[in-house]
mmCIF file with all atom_site columns, C-alpha atoms and ligand atoms in Angstrom:
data_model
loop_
_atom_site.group_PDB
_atom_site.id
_atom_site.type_symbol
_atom_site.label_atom_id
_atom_site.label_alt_id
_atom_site.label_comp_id
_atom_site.label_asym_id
_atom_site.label_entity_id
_atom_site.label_seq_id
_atom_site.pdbx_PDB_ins_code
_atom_site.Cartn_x
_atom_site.Cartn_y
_atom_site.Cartn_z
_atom_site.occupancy
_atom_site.B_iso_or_equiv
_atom_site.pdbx_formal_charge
_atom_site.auth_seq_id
_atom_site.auth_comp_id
_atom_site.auth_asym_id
_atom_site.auth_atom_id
_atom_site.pdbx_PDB_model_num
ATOM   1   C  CA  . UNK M 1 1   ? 3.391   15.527  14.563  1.00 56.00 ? 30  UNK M CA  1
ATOM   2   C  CA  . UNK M 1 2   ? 3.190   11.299  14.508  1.00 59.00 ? 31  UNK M CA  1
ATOM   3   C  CA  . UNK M 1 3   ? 5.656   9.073   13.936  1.00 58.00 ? 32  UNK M CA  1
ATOM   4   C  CA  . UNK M 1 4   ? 3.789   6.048   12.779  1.00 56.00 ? 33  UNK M CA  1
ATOM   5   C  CA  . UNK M 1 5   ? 4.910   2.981   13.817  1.00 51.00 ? 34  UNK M CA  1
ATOM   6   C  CA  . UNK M 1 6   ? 2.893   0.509   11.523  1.00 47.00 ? 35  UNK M CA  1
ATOM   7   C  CA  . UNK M 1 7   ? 5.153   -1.676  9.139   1.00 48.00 ? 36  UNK M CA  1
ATOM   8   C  CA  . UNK M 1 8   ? 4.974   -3.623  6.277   1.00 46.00 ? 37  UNK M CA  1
ATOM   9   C  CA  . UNK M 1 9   ? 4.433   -7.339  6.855   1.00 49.00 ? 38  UNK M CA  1
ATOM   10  C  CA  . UNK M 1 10  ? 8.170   -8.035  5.702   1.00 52.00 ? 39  UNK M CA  1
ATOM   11  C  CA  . UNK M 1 11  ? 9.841   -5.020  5.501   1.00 52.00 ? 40  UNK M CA  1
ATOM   12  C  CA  . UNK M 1 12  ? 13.683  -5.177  4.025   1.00 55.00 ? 41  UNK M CA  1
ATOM   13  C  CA  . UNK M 1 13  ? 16.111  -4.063  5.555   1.00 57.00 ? 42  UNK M CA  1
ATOM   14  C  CA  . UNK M 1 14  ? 18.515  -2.896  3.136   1.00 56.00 ? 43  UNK M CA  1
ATOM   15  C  CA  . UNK M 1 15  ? 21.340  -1.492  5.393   1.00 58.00 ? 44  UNK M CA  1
ATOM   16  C  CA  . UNK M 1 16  ? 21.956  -4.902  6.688   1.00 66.00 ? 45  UNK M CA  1
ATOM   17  C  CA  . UNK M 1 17  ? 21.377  -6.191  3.726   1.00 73.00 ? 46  UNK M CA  1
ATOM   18  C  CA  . UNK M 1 18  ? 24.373  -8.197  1.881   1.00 85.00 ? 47  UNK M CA  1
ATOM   19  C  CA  . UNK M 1 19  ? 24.196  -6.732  -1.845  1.00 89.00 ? 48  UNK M CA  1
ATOM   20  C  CA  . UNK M 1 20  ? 27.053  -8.552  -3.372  1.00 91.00 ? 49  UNK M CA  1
ATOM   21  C  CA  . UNK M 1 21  ? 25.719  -11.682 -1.489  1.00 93.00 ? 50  UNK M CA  1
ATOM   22  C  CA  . UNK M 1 22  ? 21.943  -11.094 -3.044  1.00 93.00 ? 51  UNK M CA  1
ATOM   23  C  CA  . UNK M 1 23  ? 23.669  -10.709 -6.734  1.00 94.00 ? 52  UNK M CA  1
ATOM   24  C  CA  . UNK M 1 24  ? 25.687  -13.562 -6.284  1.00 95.00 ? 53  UNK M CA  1
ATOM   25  C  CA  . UNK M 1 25  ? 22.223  -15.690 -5.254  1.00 96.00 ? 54  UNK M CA  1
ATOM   26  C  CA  . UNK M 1 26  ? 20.305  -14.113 -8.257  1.00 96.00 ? 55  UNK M CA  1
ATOM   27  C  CA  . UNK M 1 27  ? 22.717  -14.857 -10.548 1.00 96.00 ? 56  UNK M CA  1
ATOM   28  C  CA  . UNK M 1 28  ? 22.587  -18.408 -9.550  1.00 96.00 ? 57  UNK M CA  1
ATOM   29  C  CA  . UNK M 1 29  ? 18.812  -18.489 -9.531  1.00 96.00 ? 58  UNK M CA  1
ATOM   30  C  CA  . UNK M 1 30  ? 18.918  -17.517 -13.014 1.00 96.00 ? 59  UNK M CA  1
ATOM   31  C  CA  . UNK M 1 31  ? 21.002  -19.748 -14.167 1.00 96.00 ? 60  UNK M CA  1
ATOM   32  C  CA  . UNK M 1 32  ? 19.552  -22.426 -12.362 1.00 96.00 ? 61  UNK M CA  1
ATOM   33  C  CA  . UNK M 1 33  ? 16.114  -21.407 -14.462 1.00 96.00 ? 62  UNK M CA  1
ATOM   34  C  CA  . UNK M 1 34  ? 18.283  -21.931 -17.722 1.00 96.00 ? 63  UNK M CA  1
ATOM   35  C  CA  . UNK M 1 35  ? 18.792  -18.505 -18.216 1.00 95.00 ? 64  UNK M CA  1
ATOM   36  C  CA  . UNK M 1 36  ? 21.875  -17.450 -20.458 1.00 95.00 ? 65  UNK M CA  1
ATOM   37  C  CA  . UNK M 1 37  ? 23.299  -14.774 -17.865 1.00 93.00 ? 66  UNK M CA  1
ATOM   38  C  CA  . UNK M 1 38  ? 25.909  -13.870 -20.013 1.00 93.00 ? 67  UNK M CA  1
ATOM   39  C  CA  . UNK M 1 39  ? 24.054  -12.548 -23.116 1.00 95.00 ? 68  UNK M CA  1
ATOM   40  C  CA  . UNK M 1 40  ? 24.239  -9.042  -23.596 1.00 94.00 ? 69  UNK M CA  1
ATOM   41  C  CA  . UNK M 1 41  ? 20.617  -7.888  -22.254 1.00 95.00 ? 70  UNK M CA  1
ATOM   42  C  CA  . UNK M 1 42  ? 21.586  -9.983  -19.382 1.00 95.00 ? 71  UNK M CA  1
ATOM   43  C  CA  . UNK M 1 43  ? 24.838  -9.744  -18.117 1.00 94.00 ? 72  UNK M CA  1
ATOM   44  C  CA  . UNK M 1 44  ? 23.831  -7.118  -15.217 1.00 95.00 ? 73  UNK M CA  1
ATOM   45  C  CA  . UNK M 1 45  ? 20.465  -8.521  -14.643 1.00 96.00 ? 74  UNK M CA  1
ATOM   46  C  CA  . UNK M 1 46  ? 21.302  -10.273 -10.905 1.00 96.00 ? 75  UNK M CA  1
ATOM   47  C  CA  . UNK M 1 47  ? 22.737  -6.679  -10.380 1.00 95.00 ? 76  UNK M CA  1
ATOM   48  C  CA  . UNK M 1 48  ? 19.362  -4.799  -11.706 1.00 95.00 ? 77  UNK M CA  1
ATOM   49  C  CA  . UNK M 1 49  ? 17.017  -7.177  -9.753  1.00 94.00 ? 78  UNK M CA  1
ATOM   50  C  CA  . UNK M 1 50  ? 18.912  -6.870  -6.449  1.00 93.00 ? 79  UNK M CA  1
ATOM   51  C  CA  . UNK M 1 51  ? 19.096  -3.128  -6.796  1.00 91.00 ? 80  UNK M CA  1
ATOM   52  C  CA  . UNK M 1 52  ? 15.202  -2.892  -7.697  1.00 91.00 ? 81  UNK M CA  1
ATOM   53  C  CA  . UNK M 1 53  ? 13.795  -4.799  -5.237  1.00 89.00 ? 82  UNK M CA  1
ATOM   54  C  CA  . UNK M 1 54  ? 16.105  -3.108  -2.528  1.00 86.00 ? 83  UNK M CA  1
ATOM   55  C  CA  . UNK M 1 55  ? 14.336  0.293   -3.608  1.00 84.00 ? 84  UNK M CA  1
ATOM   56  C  CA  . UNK M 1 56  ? 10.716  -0.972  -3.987  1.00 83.00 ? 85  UNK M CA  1
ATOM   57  C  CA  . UNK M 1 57  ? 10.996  -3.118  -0.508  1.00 82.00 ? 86  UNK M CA  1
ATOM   58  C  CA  . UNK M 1 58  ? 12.589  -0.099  1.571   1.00 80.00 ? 87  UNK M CA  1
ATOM   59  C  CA  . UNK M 1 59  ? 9.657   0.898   3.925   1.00 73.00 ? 88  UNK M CA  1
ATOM   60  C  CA  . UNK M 1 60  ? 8.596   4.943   3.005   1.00 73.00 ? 89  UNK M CA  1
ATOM   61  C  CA  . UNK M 1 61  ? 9.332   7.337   5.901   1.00 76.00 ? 90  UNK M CA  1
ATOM   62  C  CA  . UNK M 1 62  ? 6.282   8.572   7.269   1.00 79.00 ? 91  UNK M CA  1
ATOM   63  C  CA  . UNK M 1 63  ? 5.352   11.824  8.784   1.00 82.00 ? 92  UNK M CA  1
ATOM   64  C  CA  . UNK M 1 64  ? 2.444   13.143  9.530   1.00 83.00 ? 93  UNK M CA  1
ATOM   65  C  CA  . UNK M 1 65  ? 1.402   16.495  10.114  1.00 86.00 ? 94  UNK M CA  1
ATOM   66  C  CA  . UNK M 1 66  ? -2.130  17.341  11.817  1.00 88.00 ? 95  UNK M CA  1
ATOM   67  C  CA  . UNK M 1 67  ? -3.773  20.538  12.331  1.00 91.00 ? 96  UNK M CA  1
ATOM   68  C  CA  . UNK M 1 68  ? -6.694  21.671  14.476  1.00 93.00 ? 97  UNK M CA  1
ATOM   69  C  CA  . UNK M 1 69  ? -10.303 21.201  12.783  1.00 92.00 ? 98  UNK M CA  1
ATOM   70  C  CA  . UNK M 1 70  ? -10.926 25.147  13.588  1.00 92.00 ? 99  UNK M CA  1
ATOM   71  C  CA  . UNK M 1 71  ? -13.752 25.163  10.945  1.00 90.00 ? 100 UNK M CA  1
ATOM   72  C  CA  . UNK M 1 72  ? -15.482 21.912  13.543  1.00 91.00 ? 101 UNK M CA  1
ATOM   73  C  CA  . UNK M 1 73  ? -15.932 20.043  9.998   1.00 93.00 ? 102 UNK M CA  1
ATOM   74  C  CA  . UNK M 1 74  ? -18.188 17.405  10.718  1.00 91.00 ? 103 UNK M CA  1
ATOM   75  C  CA  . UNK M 1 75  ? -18.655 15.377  7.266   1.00 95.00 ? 104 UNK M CA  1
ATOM   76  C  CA  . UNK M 1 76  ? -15.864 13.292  5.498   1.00 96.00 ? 105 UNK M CA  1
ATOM   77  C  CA  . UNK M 1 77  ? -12.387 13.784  3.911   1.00 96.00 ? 106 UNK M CA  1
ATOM   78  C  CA  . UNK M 1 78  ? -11.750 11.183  1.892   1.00 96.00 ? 107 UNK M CA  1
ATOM   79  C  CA  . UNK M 1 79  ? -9.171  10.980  -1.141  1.00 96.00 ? 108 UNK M CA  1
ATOM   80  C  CA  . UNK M 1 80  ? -10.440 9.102   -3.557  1.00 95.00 ? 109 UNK M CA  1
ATOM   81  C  CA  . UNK M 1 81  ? -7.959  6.436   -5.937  1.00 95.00 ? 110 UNK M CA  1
ATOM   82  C  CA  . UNK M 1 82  ? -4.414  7.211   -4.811  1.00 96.00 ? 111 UNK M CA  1
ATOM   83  C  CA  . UNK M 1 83  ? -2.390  4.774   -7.171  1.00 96.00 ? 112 UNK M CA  1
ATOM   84  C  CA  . UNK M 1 84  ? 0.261   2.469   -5.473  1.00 95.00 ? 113 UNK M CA  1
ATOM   85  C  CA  . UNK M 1 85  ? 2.164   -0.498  -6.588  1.00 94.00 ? 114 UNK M CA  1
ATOM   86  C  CA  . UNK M 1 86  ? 3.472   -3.224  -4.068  1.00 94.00 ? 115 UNK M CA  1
ATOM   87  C  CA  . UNK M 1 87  ? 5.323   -6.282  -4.082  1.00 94.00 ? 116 UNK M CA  1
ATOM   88  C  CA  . UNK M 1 88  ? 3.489   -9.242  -3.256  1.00 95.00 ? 117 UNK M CA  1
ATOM   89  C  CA  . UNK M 1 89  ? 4.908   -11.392 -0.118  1.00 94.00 ? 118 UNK M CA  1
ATOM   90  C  CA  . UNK M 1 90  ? 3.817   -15.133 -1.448  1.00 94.00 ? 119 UNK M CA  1
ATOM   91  C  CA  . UNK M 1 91  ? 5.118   -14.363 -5.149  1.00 93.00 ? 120 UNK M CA  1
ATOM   92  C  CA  . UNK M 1 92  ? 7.631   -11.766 -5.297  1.00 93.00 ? 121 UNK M CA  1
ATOM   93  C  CA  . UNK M 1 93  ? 5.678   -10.750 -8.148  1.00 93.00 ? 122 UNK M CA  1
ATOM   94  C  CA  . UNK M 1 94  ? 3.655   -6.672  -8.237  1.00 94.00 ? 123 UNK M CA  1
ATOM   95  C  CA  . UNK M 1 95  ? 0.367   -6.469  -7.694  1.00 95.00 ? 124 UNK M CA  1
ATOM   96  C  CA  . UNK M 1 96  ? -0.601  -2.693  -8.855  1.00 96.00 ? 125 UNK M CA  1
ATOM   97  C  CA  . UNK M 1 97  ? -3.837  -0.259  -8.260  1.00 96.00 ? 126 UNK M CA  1
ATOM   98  C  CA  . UNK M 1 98  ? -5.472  2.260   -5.858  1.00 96.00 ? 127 UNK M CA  1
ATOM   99  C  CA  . UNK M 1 99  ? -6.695  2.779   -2.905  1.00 97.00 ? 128 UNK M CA  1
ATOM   100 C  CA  . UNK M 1 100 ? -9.164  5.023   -1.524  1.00 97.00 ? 129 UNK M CA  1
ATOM   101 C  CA  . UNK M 1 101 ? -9.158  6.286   2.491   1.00 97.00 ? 130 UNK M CA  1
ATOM   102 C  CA  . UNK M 1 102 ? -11.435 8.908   4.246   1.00 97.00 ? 131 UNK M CA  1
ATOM   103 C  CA  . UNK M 1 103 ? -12.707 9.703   8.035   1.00 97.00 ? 132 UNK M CA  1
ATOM   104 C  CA  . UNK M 1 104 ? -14.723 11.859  9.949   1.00 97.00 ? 133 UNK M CA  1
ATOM   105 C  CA  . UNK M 1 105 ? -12.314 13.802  11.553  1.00 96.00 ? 134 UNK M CA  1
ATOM   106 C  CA  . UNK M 1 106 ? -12.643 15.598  15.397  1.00 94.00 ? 135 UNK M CA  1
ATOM   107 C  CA  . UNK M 1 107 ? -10.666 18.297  17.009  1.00 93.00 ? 136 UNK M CA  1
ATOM   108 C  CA  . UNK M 1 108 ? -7.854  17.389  14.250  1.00 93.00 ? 137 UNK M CA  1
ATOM   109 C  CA  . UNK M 1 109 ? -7.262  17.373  10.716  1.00 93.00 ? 138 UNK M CA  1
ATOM   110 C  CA  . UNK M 1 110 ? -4.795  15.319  9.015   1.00 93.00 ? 139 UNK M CA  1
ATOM   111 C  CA  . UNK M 1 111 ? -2.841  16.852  6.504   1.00 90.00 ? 140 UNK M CA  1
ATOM   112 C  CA  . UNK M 1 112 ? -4.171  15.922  2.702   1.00 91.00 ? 141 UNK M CA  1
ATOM   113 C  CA  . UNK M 1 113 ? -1.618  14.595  1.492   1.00 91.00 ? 142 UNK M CA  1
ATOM   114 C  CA  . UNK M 1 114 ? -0.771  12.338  4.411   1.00 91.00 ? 143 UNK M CA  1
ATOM   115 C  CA  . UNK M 1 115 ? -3.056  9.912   3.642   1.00 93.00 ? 144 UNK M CA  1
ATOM   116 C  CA  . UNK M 1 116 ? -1.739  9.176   0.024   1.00 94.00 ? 145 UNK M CA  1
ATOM   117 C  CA  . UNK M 1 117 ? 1.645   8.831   2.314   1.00 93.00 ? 146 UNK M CA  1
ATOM   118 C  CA  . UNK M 1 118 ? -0.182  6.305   4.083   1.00 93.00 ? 147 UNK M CA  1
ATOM   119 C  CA  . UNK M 1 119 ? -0.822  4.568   0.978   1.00 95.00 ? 148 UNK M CA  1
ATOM   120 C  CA  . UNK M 1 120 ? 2.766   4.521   0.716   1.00 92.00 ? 149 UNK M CA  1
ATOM   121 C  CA  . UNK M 1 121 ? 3.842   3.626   3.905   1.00 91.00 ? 150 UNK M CA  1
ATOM   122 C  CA  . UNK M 1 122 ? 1.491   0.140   3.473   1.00 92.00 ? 151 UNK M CA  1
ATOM   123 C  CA  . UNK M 1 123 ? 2.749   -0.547  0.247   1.00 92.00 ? 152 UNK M CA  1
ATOM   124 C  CA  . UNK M 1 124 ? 6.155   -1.076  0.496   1.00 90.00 ? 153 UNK M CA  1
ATOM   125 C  CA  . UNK M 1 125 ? 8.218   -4.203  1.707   1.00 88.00 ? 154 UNK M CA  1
ATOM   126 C  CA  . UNK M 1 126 ? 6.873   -7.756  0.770   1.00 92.00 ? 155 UNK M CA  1
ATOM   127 C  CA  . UNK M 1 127 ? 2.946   -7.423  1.303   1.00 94.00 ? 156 UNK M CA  1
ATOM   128 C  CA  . UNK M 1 128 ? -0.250  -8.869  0.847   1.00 96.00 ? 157 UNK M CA  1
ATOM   129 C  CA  . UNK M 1 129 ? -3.789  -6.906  -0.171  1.00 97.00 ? 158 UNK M CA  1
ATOM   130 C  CA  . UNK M 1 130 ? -5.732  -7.524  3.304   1.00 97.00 ? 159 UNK M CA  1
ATOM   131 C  CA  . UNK M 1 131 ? -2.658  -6.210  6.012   1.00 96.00 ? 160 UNK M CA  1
ATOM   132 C  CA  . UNK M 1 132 ? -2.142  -3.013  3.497   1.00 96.00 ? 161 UNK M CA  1
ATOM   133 C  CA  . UNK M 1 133 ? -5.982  -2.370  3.994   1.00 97.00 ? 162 UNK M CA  1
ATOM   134 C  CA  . UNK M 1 134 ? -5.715  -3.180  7.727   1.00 97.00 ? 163 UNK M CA  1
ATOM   135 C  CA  . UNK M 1 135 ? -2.562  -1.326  8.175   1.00 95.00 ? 164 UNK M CA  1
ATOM   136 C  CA  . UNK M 1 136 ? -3.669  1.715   6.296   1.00 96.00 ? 165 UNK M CA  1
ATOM   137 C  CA  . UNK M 1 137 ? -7.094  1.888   8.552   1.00 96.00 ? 166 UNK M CA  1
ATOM   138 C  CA  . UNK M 1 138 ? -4.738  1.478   11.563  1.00 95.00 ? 167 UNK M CA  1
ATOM   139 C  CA  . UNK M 1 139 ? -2.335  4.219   10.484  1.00 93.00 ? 168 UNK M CA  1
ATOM   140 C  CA  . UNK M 1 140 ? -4.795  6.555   10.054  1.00 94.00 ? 169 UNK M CA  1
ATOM   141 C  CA  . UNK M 1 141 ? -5.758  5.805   13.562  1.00 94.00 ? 170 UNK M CA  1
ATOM   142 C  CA  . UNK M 1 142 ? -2.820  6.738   14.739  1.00 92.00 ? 171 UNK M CA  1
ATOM   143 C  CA  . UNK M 1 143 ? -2.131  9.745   13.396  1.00 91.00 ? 172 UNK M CA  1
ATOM   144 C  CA  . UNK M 1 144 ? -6.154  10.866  14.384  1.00 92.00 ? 173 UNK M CA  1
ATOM   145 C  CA  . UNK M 1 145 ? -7.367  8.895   17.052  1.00 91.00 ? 174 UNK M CA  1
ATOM   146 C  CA  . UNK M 1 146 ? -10.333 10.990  18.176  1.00 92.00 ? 175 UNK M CA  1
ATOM   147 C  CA  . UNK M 1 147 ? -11.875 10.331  14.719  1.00 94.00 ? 176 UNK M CA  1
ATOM   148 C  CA  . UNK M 1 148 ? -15.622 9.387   14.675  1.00 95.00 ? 177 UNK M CA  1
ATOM   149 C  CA  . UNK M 1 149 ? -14.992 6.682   11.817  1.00 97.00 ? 178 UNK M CA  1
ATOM   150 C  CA  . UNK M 1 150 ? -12.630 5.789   8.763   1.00 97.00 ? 179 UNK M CA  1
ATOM   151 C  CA  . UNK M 1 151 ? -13.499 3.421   5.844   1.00 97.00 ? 180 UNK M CA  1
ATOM   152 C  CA  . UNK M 1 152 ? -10.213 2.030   3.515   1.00 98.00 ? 181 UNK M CA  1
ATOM   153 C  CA  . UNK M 1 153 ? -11.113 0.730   -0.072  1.00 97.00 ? 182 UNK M CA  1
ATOM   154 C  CA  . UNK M 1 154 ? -8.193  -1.193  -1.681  1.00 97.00 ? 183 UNK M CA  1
ATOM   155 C  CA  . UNK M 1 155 ? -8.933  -2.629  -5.369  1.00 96.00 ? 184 UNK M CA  1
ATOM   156 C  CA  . UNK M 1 156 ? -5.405  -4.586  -6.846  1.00 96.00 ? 185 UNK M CA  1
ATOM   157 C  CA  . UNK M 1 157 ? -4.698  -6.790  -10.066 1.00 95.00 ? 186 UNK M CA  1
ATOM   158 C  CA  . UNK M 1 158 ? -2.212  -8.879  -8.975  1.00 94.00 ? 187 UNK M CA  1
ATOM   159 C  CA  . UNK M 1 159 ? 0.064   -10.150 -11.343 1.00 94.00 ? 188 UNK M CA  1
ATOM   160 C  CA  . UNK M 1 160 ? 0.902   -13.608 -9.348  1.00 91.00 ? 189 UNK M CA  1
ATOM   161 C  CA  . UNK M 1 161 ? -3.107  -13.984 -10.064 1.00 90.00 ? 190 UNK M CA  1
ATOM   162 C  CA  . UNK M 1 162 ? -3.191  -13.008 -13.662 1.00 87.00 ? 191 UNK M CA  1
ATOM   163 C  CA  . UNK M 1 163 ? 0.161   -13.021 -15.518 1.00 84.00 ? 192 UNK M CA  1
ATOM   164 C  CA  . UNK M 1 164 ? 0.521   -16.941 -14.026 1.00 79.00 ? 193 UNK M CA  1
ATOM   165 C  CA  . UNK M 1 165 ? -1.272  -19.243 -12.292 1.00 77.00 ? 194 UNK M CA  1
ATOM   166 C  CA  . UNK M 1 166 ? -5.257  -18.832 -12.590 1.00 76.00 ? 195 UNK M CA  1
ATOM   167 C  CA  . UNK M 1 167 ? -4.400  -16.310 -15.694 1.00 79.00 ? 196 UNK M CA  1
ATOM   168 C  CA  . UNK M 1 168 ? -7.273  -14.057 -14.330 1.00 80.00 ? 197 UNK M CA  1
ATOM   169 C  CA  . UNK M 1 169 ? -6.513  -11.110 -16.849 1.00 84.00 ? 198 UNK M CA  1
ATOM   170 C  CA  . UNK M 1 170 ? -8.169  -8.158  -15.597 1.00 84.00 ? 199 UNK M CA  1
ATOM   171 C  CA  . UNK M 1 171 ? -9.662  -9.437  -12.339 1.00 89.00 ? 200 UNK M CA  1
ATOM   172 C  CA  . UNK M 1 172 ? -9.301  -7.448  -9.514  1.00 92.00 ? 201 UNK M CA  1
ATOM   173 C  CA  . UNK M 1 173 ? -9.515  -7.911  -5.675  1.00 95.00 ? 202 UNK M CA  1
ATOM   174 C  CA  . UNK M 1 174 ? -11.277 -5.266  -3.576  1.00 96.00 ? 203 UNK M CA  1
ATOM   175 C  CA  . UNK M 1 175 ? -10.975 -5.005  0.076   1.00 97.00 ? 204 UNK M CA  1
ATOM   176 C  CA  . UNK M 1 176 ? -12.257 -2.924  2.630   1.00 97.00 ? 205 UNK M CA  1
ATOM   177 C  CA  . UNK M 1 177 ? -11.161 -1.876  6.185   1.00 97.00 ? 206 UNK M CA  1
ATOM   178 C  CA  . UNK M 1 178 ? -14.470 0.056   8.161   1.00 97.00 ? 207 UNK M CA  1
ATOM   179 C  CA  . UNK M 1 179 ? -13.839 1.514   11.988  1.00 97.00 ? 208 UNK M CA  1
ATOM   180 C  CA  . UNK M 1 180 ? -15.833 3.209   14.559  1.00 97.00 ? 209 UNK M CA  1
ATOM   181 C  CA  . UNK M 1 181 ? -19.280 4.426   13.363  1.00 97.00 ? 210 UNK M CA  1
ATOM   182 C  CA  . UNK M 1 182 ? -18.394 2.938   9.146   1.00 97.00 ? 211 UNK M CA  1
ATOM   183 C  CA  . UNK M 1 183 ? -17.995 -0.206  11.208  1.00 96.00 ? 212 UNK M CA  1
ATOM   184 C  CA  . UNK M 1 184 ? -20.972 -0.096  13.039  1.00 97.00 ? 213 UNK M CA  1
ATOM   185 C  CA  . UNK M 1 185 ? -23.693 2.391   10.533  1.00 96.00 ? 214 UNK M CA  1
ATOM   186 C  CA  . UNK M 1 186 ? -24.309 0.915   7.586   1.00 95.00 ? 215 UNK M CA  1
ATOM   187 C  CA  . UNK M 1 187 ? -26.234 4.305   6.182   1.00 96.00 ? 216 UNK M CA  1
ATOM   188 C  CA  . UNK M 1 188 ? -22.649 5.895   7.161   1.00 96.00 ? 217 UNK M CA  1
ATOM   189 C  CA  . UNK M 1 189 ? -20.876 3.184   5.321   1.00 96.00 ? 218 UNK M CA  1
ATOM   190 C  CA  . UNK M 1 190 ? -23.300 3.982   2.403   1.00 95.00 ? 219 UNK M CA  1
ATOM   191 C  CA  . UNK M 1 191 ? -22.522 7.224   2.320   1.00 95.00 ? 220 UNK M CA  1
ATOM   192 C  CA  . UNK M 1 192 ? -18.522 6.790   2.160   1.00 96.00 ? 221 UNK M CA  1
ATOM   193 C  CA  . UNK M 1 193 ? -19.701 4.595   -0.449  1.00 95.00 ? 222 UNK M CA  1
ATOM   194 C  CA  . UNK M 1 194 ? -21.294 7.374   -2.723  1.00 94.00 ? 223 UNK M CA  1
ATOM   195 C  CA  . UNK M 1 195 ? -18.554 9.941   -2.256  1.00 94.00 ? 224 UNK M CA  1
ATOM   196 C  CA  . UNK M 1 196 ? -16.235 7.540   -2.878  1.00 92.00 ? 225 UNK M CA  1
ATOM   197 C  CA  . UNK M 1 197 ? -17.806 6.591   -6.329  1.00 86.00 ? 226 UNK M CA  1
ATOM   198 C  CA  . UNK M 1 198 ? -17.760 3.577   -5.592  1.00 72.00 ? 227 UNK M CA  1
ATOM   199 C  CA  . UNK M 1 199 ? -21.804 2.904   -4.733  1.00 61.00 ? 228 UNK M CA  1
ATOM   200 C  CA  . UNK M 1 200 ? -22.594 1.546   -8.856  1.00 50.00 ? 229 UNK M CA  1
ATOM   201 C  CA  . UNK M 1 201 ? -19.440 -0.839  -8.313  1.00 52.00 ? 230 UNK M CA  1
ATOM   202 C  CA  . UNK M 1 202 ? -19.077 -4.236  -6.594  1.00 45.00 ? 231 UNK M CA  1
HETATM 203 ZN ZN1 . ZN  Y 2 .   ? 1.070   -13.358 -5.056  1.00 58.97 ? 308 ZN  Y ZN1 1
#
């Protein structure tokens, strides 16, 4: 069993975290903003936001378990669209969708549902798109170094992008993390590509 080690870009802290402190500064930020913190929907909101982001930002303990490849599988495990939402690091604001992570595993196997955990893992604390890819990809080399490759496929909507700002509704941002022979074979890339759906899509 791994301990992974990899970390969020900002990851929070919350045991040394000052609650009443954080609710004290929210309620002035609101109020600041014009907001009316004593009407009735809004009389706990400071409270409510500190509370949220202290569960959404806490990094995910993470586990895995590996087990000899006794069957010498050769071709790729990859699970396809595990959903995630994040908080994003420049905007405090969620960006929301799925990610998809595979490998050609060697002597060991890591445990299905360790790599949605990985998803996990990346996704909390303050983040941005590219280091979740990157830190995913590097995860997953941890936890099964002697792998002969891994590909990562992140595809977001962030809401900083299309609830504000450039008001891109419905535009999403794909990225992609590719190591050992993904990195370096595109007809291996290609073929992640297929099984993971993804070869009809930009
Ligand atoms: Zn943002």
């Amino acid at each position: 069993m791994t301990v992974i080690e990899t970390r969020p870009s900002a990851p929070v802290q919350m045991a040394r975290a000052d609650v009443a402190a954080a609710v004290a500064a929210a309620e002035r930020m609101l109020a600041a903003l014009g907001v009316d913190t004593q009407a009735e929907h809004l009389r706990r909101t400071a409270e409510r936001m500190v509370l949220s982001y202290g569960e959404v930002l806490r990094p995910a303990p993470f586990e895995a378990t590996d087990f000899v490849n006794d069957a010498k599988h050769q071709g790729f495990v990859i699970v396809r669209d595990v959903a995630f939402a994040a908080i994003c690091a420049h905007h405090l604001l969620p960006f929301v969708g799925s990610a998809t992570v595979g490998y050609l595993p060697g002597a060991r196997l890591l445990g299905l549902s360790k790599l949605t955990r990985l998803v996990e893992h990346a996704t909390r604390g303050l983040q941005v798109q590219e280091n979740v890819t990157q830190q995913i990809a590097d995860g997953l080399q941890q936890v099964v170094p002697d792998n002969g490759g891994m590909g990562v496929i992140v595809e977001a909507e962030h809401l900083c992008m299309t609830l504000r700002g450039a008001k891109a509704r419905g535009a999403s941002t794909v990225t992609s993390a590719w190591r050992g022979a993904l990195a370096r074979d595109v007809s291996v890339r290609s073929e992640f590509l297929s099984l993971a759906g993804r070869g009809w899509r930009p």
